[in-house]
Short mmCIF file of C-alpha atoms in Angstrom, two decimals:
data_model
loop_
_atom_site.label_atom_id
_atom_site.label_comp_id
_atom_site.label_asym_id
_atom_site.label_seq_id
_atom_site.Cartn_x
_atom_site.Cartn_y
_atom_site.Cartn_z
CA UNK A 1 -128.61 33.79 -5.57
CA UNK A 2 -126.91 31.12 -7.82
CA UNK A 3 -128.68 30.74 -11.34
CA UNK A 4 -130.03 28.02 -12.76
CA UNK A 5 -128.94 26.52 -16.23
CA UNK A 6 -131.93 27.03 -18.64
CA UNK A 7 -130.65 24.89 -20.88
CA UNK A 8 -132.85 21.22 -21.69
CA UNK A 9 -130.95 17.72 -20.43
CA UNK A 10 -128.29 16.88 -22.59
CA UNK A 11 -129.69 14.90 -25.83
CA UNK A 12 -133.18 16.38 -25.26
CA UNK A 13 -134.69 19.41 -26.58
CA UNK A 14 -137.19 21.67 -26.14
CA UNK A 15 -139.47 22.80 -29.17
CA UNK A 16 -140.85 26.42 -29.88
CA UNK A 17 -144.60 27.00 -31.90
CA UNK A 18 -143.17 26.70 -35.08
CA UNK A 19 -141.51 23.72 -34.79
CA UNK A 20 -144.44 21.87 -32.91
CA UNK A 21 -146.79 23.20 -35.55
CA UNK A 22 -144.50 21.09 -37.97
CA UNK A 23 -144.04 18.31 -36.21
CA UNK A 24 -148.02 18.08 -35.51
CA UNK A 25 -148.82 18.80 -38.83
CA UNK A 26 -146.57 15.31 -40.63
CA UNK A 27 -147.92 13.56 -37.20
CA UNK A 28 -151.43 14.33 -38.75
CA UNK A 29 -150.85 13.58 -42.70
CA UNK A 30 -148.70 10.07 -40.66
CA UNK A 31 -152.08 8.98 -38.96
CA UNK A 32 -154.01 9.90 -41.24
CA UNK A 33 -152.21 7.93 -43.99
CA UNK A 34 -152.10 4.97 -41.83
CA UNK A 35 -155.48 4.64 -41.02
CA UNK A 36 -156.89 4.70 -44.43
CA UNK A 37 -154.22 1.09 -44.50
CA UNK A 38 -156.48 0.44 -41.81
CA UNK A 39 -153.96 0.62 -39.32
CA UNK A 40 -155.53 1.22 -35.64
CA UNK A 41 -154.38 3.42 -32.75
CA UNK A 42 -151.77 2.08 -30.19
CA UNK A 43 -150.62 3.72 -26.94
CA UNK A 44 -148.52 2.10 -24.03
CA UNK A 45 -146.75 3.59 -20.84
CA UNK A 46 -143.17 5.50 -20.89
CA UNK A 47 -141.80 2.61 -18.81
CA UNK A 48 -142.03 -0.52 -18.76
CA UNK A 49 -140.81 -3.45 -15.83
CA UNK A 50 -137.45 -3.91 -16.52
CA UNK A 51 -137.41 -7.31 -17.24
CA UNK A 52 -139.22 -6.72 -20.15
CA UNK A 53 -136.95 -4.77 -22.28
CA UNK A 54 -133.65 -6.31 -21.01
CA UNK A 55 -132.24 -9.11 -23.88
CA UNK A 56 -134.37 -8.18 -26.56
CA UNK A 57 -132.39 -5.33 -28.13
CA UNK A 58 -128.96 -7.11 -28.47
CA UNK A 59 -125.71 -6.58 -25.90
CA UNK A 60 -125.47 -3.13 -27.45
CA UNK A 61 -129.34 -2.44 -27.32
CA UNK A 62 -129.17 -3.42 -23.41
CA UNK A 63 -126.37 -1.27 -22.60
CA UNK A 64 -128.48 1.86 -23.78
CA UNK A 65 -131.38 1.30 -21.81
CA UNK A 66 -132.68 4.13 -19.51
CA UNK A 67 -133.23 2.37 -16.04
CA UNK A 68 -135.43 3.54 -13.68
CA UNK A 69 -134.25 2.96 -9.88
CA UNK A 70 -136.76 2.15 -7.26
CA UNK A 71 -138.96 4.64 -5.61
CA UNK A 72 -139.41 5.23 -1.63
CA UNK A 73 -138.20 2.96 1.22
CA UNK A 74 -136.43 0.56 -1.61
CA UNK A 75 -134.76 4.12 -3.23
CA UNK A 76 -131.68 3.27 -1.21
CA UNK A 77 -131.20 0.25 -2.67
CA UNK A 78 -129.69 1.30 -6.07
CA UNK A 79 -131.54 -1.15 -7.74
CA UNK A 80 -133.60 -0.53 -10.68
CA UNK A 81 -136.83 -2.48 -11.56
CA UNK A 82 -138.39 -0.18 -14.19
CA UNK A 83 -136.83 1.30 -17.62
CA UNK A 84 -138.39 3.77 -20.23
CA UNK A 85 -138.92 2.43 -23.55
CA UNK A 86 -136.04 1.95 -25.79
CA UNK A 87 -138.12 1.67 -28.69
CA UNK A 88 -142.40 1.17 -29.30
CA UNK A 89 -142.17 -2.80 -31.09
CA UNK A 90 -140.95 -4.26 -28.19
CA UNK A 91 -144.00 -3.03 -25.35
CA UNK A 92 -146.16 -3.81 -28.80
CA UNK A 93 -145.29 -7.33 -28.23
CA UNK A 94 -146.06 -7.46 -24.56
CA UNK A 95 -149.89 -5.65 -25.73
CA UNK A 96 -150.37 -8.86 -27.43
CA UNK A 97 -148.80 -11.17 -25.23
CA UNK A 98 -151.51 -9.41 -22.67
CA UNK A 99 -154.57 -8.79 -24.37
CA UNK A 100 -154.56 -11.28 -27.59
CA UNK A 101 -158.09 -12.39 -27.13
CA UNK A 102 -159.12 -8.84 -27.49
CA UNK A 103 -157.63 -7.72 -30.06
CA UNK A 104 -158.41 -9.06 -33.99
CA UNK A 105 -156.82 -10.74 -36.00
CA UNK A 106 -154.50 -10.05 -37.44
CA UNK A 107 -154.06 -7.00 -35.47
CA UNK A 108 -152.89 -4.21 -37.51
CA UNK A 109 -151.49 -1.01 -35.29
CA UNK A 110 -149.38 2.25 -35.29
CA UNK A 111 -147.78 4.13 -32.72
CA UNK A 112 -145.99 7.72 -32.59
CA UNK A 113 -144.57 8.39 -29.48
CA UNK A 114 -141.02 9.43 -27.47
CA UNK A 115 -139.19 6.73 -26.44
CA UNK A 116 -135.61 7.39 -24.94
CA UNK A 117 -131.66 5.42 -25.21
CA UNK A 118 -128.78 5.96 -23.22
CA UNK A 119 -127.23 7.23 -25.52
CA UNK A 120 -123.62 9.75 -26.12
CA UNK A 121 -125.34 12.96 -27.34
CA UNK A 122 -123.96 14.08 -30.52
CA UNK A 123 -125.09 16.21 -33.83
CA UNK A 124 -128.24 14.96 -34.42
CA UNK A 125 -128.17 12.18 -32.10
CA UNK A 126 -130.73 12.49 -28.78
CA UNK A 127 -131.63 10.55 -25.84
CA UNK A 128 -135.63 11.24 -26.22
CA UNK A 129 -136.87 11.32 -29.35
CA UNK A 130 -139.87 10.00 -31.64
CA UNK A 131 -140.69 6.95 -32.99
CA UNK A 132 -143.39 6.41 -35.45
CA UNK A 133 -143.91 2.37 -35.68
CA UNK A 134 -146.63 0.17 -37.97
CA UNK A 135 -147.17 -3.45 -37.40
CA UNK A 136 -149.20 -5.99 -38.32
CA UNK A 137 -149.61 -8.77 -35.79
CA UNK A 138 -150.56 -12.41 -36.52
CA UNK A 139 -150.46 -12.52 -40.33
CA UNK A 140 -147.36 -15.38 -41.75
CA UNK A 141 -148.43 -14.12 -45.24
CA UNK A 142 -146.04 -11.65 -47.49
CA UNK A 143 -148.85 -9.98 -48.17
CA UNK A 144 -148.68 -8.01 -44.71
CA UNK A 145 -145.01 -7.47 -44.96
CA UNK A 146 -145.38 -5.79 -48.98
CA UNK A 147 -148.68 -4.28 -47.66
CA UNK A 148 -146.23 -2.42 -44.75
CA UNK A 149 -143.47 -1.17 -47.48
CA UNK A 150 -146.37 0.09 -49.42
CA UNK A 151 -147.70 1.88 -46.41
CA UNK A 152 -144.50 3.81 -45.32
CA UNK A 153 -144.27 4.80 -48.75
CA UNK A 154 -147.40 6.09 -48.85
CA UNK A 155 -147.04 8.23 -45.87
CA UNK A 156 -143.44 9.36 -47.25
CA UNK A 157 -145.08 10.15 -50.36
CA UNK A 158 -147.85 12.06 -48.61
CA UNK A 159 -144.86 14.02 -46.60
CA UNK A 160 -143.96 15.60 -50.27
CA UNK A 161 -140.60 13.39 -50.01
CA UNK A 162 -140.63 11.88 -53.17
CA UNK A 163 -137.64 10.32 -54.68
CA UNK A 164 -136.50 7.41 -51.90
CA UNK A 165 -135.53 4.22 -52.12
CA UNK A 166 -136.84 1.27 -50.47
CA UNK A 167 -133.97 -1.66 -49.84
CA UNK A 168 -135.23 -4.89 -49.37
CA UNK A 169 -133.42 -8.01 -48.23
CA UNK A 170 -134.23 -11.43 -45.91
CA UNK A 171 -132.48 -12.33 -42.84
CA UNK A 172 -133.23 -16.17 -44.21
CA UNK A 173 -131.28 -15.16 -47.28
CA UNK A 174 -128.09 -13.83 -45.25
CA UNK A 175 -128.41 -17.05 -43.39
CA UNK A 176 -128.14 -18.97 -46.77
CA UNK A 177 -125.47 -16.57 -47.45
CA UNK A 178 -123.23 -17.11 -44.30
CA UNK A 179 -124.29 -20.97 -44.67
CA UNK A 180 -122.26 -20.80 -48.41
CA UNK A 181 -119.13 -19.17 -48.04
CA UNK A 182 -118.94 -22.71 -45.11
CA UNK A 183 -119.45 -20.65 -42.29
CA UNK A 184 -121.05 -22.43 -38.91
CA UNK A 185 -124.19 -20.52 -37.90
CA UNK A 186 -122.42 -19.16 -35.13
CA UNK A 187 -120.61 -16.84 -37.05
CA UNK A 188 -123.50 -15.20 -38.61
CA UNK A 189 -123.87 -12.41 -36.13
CA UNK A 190 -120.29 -11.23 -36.91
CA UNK A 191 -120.39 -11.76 -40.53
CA UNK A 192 -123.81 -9.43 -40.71
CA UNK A 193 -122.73 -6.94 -38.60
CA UNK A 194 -119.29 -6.39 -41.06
CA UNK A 195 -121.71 -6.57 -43.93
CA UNK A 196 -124.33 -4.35 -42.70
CA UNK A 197 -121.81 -1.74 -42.92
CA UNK A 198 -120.35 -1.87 -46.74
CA UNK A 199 -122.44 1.33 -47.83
CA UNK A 200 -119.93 3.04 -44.76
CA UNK A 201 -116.79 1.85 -44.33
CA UNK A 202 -116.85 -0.27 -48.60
CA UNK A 203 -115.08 -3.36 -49.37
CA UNK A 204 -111.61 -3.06 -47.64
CA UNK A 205 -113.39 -1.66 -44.55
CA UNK A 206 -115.60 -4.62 -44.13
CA UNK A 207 -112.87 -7.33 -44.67
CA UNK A 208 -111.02 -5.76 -42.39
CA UNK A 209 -113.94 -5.99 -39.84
CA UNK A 210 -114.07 -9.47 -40.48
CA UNK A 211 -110.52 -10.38 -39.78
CA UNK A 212 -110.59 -8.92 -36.84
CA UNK A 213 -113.87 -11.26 -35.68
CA UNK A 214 -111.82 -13.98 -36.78
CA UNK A 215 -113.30 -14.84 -39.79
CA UNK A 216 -111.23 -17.33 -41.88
CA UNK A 217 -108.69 -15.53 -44.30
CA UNK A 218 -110.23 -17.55 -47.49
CA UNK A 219 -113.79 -16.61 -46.57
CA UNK A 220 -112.83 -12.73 -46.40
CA UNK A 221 -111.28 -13.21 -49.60
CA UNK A 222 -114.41 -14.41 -51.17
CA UNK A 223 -116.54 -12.25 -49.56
CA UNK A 224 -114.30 -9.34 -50.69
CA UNK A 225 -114.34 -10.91 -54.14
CA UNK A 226 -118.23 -10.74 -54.69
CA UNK A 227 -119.05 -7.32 -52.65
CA UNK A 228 -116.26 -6.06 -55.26
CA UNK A 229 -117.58 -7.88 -58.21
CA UNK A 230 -119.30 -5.52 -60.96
CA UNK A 231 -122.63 -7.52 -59.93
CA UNK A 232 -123.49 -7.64 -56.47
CA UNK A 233 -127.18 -8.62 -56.78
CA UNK A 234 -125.72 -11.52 -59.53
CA UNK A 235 -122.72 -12.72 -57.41
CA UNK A 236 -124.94 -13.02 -54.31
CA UNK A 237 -128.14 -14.73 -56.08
CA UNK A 238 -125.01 -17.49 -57.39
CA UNK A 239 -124.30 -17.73 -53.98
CA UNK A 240 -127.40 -18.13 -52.45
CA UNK A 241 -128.63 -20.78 -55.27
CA UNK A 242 -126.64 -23.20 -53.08
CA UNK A 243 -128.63 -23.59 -49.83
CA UNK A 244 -131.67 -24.56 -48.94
CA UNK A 245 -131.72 -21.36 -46.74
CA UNK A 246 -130.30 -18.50 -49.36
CA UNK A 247 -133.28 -20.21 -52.06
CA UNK A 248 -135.98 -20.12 -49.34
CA UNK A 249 -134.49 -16.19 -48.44
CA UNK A 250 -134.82 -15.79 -52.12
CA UNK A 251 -137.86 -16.05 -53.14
CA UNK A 252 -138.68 -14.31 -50.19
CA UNK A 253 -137.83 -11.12 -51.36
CA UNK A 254 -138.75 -11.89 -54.98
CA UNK A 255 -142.26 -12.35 -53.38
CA UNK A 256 -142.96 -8.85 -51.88
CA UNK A 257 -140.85 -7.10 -54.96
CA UNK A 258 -143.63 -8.87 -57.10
CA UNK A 259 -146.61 -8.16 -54.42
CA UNK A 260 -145.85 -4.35 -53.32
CA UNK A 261 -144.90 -3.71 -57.38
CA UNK A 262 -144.39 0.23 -57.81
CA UNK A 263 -144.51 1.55 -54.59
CA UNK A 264 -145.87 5.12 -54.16
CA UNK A 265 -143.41 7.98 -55.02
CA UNK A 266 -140.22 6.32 -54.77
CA UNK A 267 -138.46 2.56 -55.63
CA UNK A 268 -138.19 -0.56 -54.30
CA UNK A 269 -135.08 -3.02 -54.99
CA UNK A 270 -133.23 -5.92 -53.71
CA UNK A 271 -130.45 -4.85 -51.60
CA UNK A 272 -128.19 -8.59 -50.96
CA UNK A 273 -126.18 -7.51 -47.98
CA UNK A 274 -128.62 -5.39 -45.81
CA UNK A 275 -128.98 -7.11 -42.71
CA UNK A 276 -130.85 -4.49 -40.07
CA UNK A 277 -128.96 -4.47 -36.63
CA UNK A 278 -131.83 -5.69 -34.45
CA UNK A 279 -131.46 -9.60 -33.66
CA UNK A 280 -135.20 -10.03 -33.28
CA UNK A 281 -135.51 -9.96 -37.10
CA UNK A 282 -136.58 -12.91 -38.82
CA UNK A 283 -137.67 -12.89 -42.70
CA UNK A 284 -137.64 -10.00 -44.76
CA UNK A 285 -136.00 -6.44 -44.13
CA UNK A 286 -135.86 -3.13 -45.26
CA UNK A 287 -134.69 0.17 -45.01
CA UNK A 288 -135.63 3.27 -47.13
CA UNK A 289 -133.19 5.58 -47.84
CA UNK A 290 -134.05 9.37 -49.18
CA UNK A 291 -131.60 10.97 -51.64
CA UNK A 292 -131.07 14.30 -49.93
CA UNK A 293 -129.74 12.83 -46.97
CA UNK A 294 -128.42 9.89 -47.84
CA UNK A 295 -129.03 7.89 -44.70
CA UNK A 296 -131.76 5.65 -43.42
CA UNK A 297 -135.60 7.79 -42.93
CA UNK A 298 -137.80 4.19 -42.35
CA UNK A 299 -136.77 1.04 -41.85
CA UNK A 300 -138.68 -2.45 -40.59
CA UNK A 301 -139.46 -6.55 -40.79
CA UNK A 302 -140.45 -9.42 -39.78
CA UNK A 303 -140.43 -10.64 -36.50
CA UNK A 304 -141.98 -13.88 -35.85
CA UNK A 305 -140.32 -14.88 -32.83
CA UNK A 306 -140.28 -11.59 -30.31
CA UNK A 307 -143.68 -12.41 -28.79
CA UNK A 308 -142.98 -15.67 -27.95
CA UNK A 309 -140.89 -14.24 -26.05
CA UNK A 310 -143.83 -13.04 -23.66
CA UNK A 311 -146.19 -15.57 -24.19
CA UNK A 312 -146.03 -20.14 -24.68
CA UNK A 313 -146.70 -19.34 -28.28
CA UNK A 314 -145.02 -17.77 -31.59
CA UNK A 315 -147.02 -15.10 -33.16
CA UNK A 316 -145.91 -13.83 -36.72
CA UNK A 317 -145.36 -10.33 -36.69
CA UNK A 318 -144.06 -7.39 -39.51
CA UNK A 319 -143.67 -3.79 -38.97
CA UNK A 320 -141.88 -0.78 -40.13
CA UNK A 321 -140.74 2.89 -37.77
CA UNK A 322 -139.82 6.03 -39.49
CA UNK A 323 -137.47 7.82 -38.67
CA UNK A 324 -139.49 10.96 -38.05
CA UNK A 325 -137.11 13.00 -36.65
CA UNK A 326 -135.02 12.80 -39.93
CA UNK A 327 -137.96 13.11 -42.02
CA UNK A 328 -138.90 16.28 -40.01
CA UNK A 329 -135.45 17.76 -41.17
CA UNK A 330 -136.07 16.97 -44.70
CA UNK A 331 -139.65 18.74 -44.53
CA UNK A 332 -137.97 21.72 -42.62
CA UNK A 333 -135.09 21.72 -45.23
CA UNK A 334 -137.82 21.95 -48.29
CA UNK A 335 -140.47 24.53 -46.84
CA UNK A 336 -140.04 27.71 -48.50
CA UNK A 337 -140.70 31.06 -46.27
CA UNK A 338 -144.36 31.47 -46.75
CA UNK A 339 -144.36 28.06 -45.34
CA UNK A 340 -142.61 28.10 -42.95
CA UNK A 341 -144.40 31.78 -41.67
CA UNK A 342 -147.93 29.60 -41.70
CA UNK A 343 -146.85 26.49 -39.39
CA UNK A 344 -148.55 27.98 -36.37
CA UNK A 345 -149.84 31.69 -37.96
CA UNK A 346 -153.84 32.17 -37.47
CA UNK A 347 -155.88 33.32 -40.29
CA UNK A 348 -156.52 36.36 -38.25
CA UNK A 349 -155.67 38.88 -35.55
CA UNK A 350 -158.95 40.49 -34.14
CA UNK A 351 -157.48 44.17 -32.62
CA UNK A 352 -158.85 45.90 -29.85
CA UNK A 353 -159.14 49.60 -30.22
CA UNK A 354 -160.54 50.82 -26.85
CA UNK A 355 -162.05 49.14 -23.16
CA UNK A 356 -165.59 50.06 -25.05
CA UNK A 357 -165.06 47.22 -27.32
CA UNK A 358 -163.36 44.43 -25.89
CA UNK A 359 -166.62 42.94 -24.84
CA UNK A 360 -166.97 43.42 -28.91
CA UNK A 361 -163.79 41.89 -30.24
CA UNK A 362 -164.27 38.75 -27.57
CA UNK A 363 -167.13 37.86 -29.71
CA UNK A 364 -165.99 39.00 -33.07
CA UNK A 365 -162.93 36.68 -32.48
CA UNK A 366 -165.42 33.33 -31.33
CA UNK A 367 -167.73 34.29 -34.48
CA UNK A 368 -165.45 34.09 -36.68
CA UNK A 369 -163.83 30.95 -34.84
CA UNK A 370 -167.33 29.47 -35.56
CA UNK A 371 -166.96 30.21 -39.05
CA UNK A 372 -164.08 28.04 -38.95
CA UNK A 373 -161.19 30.41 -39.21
CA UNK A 374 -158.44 30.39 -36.64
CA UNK A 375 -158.08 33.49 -35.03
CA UNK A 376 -156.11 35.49 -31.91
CA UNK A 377 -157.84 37.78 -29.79
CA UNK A 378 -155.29 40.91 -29.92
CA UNK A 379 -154.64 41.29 -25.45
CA UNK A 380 -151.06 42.91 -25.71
CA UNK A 381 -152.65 46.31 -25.34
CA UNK A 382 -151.76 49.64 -27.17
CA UNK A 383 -152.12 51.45 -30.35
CA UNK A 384 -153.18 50.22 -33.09
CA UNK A 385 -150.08 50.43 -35.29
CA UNK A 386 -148.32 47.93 -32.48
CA UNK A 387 -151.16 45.65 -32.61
CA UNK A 388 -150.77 45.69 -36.60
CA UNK A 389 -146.73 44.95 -35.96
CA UNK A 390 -147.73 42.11 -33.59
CA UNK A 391 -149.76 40.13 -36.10
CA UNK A 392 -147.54 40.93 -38.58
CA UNK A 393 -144.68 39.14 -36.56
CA UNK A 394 -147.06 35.98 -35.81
CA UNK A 395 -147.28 35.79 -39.74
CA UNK A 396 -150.84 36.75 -39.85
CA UNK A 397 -152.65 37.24 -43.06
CA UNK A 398 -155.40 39.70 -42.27
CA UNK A 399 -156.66 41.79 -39.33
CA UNK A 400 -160.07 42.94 -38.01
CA UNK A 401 -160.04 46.40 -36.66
CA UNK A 402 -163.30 47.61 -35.15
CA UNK A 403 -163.46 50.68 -33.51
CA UNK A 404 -166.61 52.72 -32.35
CA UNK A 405 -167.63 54.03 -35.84
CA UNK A 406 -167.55 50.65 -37.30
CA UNK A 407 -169.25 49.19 -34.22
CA UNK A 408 -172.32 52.03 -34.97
CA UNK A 409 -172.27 51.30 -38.37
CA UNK A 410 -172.53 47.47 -37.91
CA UNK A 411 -169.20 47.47 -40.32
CA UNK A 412 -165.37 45.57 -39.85
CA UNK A 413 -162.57 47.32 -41.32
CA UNK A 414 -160.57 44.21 -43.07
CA UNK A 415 -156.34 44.94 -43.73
CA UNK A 416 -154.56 42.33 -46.04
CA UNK A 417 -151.38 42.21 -43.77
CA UNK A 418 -149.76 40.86 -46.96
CA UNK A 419 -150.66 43.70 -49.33
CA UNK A 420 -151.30 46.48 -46.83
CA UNK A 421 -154.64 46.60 -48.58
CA UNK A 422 -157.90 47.64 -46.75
CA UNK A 423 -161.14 47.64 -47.47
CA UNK A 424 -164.86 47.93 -45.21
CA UNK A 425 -167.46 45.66 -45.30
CA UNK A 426 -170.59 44.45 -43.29
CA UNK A 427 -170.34 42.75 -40.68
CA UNK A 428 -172.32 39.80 -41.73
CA UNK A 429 -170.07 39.66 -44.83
CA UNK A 430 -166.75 39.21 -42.71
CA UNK A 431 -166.49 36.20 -43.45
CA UNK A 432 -167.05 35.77 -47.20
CA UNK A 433 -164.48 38.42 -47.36
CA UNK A 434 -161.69 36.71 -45.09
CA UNK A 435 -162.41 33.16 -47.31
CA UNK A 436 -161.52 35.29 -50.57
CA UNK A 437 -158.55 36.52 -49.08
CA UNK A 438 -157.50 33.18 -47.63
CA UNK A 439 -158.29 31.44 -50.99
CA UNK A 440 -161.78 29.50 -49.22
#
């Protein structure tokens, strides 16, 4: 018989108890840090019609979309009229578009859930992955888009990954930007794009980029001029002082530096040449960047104009996503072993000694649950020492062994798996005894 390959889809993977235990317990401290913004719930379907997702993510965006072909007597047709989600902002915009007079105002919402790309698997690159996405809907003020920055930084913060930096910019200020060095609009696309990319490729990498788009030889040279200058933040403010546009970008991002003010366990700064690849963004941007990986862990902004796109109306929008799946490799690469041994151990292991008292350990195990411990029912059978090894292996701090002296003598025999220690006590003082050795 031929065998079948085990292994997950290429870019997906599967996750073992540990791992899900970590990933469930930042999904917790996430919501949880969210809703005390007062940030609500938000769930929507894998897939969406296909029409919906196709021209909002950019040429590049499109190409990467996961298309769904048609089911039954159309399946022969090739087509494809569905498409899972390529990220959670976009079917966030069709919510709206579809049930605005149901939902407040302004309506503020997250979202954690997979959403999948097209994409060429690579080291630490997948086709399905999370997506962990705040937004407040309806609100024009700064006040929602510094009130988002403080947010993720709160639930960074919360994570235990202090030390980031938040990078804040305004797609009106690159505008103004482009607009100075005498560029037509039309060439802002290609001049962002080259810029987006200075803390990668530096200053000879993006004017090279942006003589290949064609941009005029004199405007590289300037651009190349200020990007090298000592100054960056001072040779783009001189630039932007000229336009309508750059002043209006401006102030801007002076406005939600001066609103958000110290943000929680890391810093916020102007950043004059990040741009954020998505087209639908429309005012201010940001992405926050952790030291000990040195790449992008959140990122977000506005986006006025996206649900107009389902709708006869503009609706202001702001959001942020972490990038959860890099911030789960920063909280894997700072647990220490005891940690990492507790992500999915149980407080307990209640053994079975013999068939007379498995009726006995069955309700030892849901007492004790009742208490509010979490505990495993020993069912793999044999002696005692094995069942001790077990729990051991599952990172178990104690064990209750109860054979049919104890059960006569209304007593639980209590074994620090830690220390080896082992001491008897009443039954009805189990669980005083587990809390002191769980530090309760």
């Amino acid at each position: 018989m031929a065998t079948i390959d085990a292994n997950p889809p290429s870019g997906t993977r599967d996750f073992l108890p540990a791992e899900v235990a970590r990933r469930e317990r930042a999904f917790a401290t996430i919501r949880d840090v969210f809703r005390r913004h007062g940030f609500a719930p938000l769930d929507t379907p894998a897939f969406e019609r296909l029409e919906v997702l196709t021209g909002k993510y950019g040429e590049e965006g499109d190409q990467l979309i996961f298309k769904i072909l048609r089911r039954g007597e159309h399946e022969a047709s090739g087509d494809a009229d569905l498409a899972l989600r390529y990220d959670l902002t976009v079917p966030l915009a069709r919510v709206v578009a579809r049930y605005g007079s149901q939902l407040p105002t302004p309506f503020k919402r997250y979202h954690i859930a997979p959403v999948w790309r097209a994409d060429r698997p690579g080291k630490g690159r997948y086709r399905e992955f999370f997506q962990c996405d705040v937004d407040t809907v309806g609100s024009d003020s700064l006040l929602a888009d510094a009130a988002t920055l403080v947010a993720v930084a709160d639930v960074l913060d919360s994570l235990g990954l202090s030390g980031f930096r938040v990078q804040l910019n305004s797609r009106k200020a690159l505008a103004g930007l482009v607009e100075s060095y005498g560029l037509p609009d039309a060439a802002e696309t290609d001049v962002l794009v080259a810029l987006d990319k200075l803390d990668k490729i530096g200053v000879d990498g993006v004017a090279a980029e942006l003589r290949e788009r064609d941009v005029p030889t004199d405007v590289v040279t300037a651009i190349a001029d200020d990007l090298g200058s000592g100054d960056l933040d001072a040779a783009v403010r001189d630039r932007l002082a000229g336009t309508d546009r750059g002043r209006a970008g401006l102030a801007e991002v002076d406005r939600v530096l001066d609103l958000a003010g110290d943000v929680p366990g890391g810093q916020l700064v102007y950043a004059p040449v990040l741009a954020r690849g998505l087209s639908y963004y429309t005012g201010p941007v940001f992405e926050v960047v952790h030291d000990a990986l040195a790449v992008t862990i959140a990122a977000g902004g506005r986006y006025d104009g996206l649900i107009g796109m389902f709708q006869s109306n503009d609706v202001p929008a702001t959001g942020g996503s972490l990038g959860i799946e890099r911030i789960l490799l920063l909280l894997e690469q700072q647990e220490t072993a005891d940690e990492a041994a507790d992500l999915d151990a149980p407080d307990v292991v209640v053994t079975v000694m013999d068939e007379d008292g498995a009726a006995d350990a069955v309700a030892m195990a849901q007492r004790l649950r009742g208490a509010g411990f979490s505990v495993d029912l020993e069912v793999g059978g044999g002696k005692l020492g094995k069942q001790l090894k077990r729990a051991d292996r599952r990172g178990a701090r104690t064990a209750v062994i109860r054979g049919a002296d104890e059960r006569a003598a209304g007593t639980v025999a209590l074994k620090d798996l830690r220390s080896g220690d082992q001491t008897t006590v009443a039954e009805s003082e189990l669980p005083a005894s587990l809390g002191a050795i769980l530090g309760r």
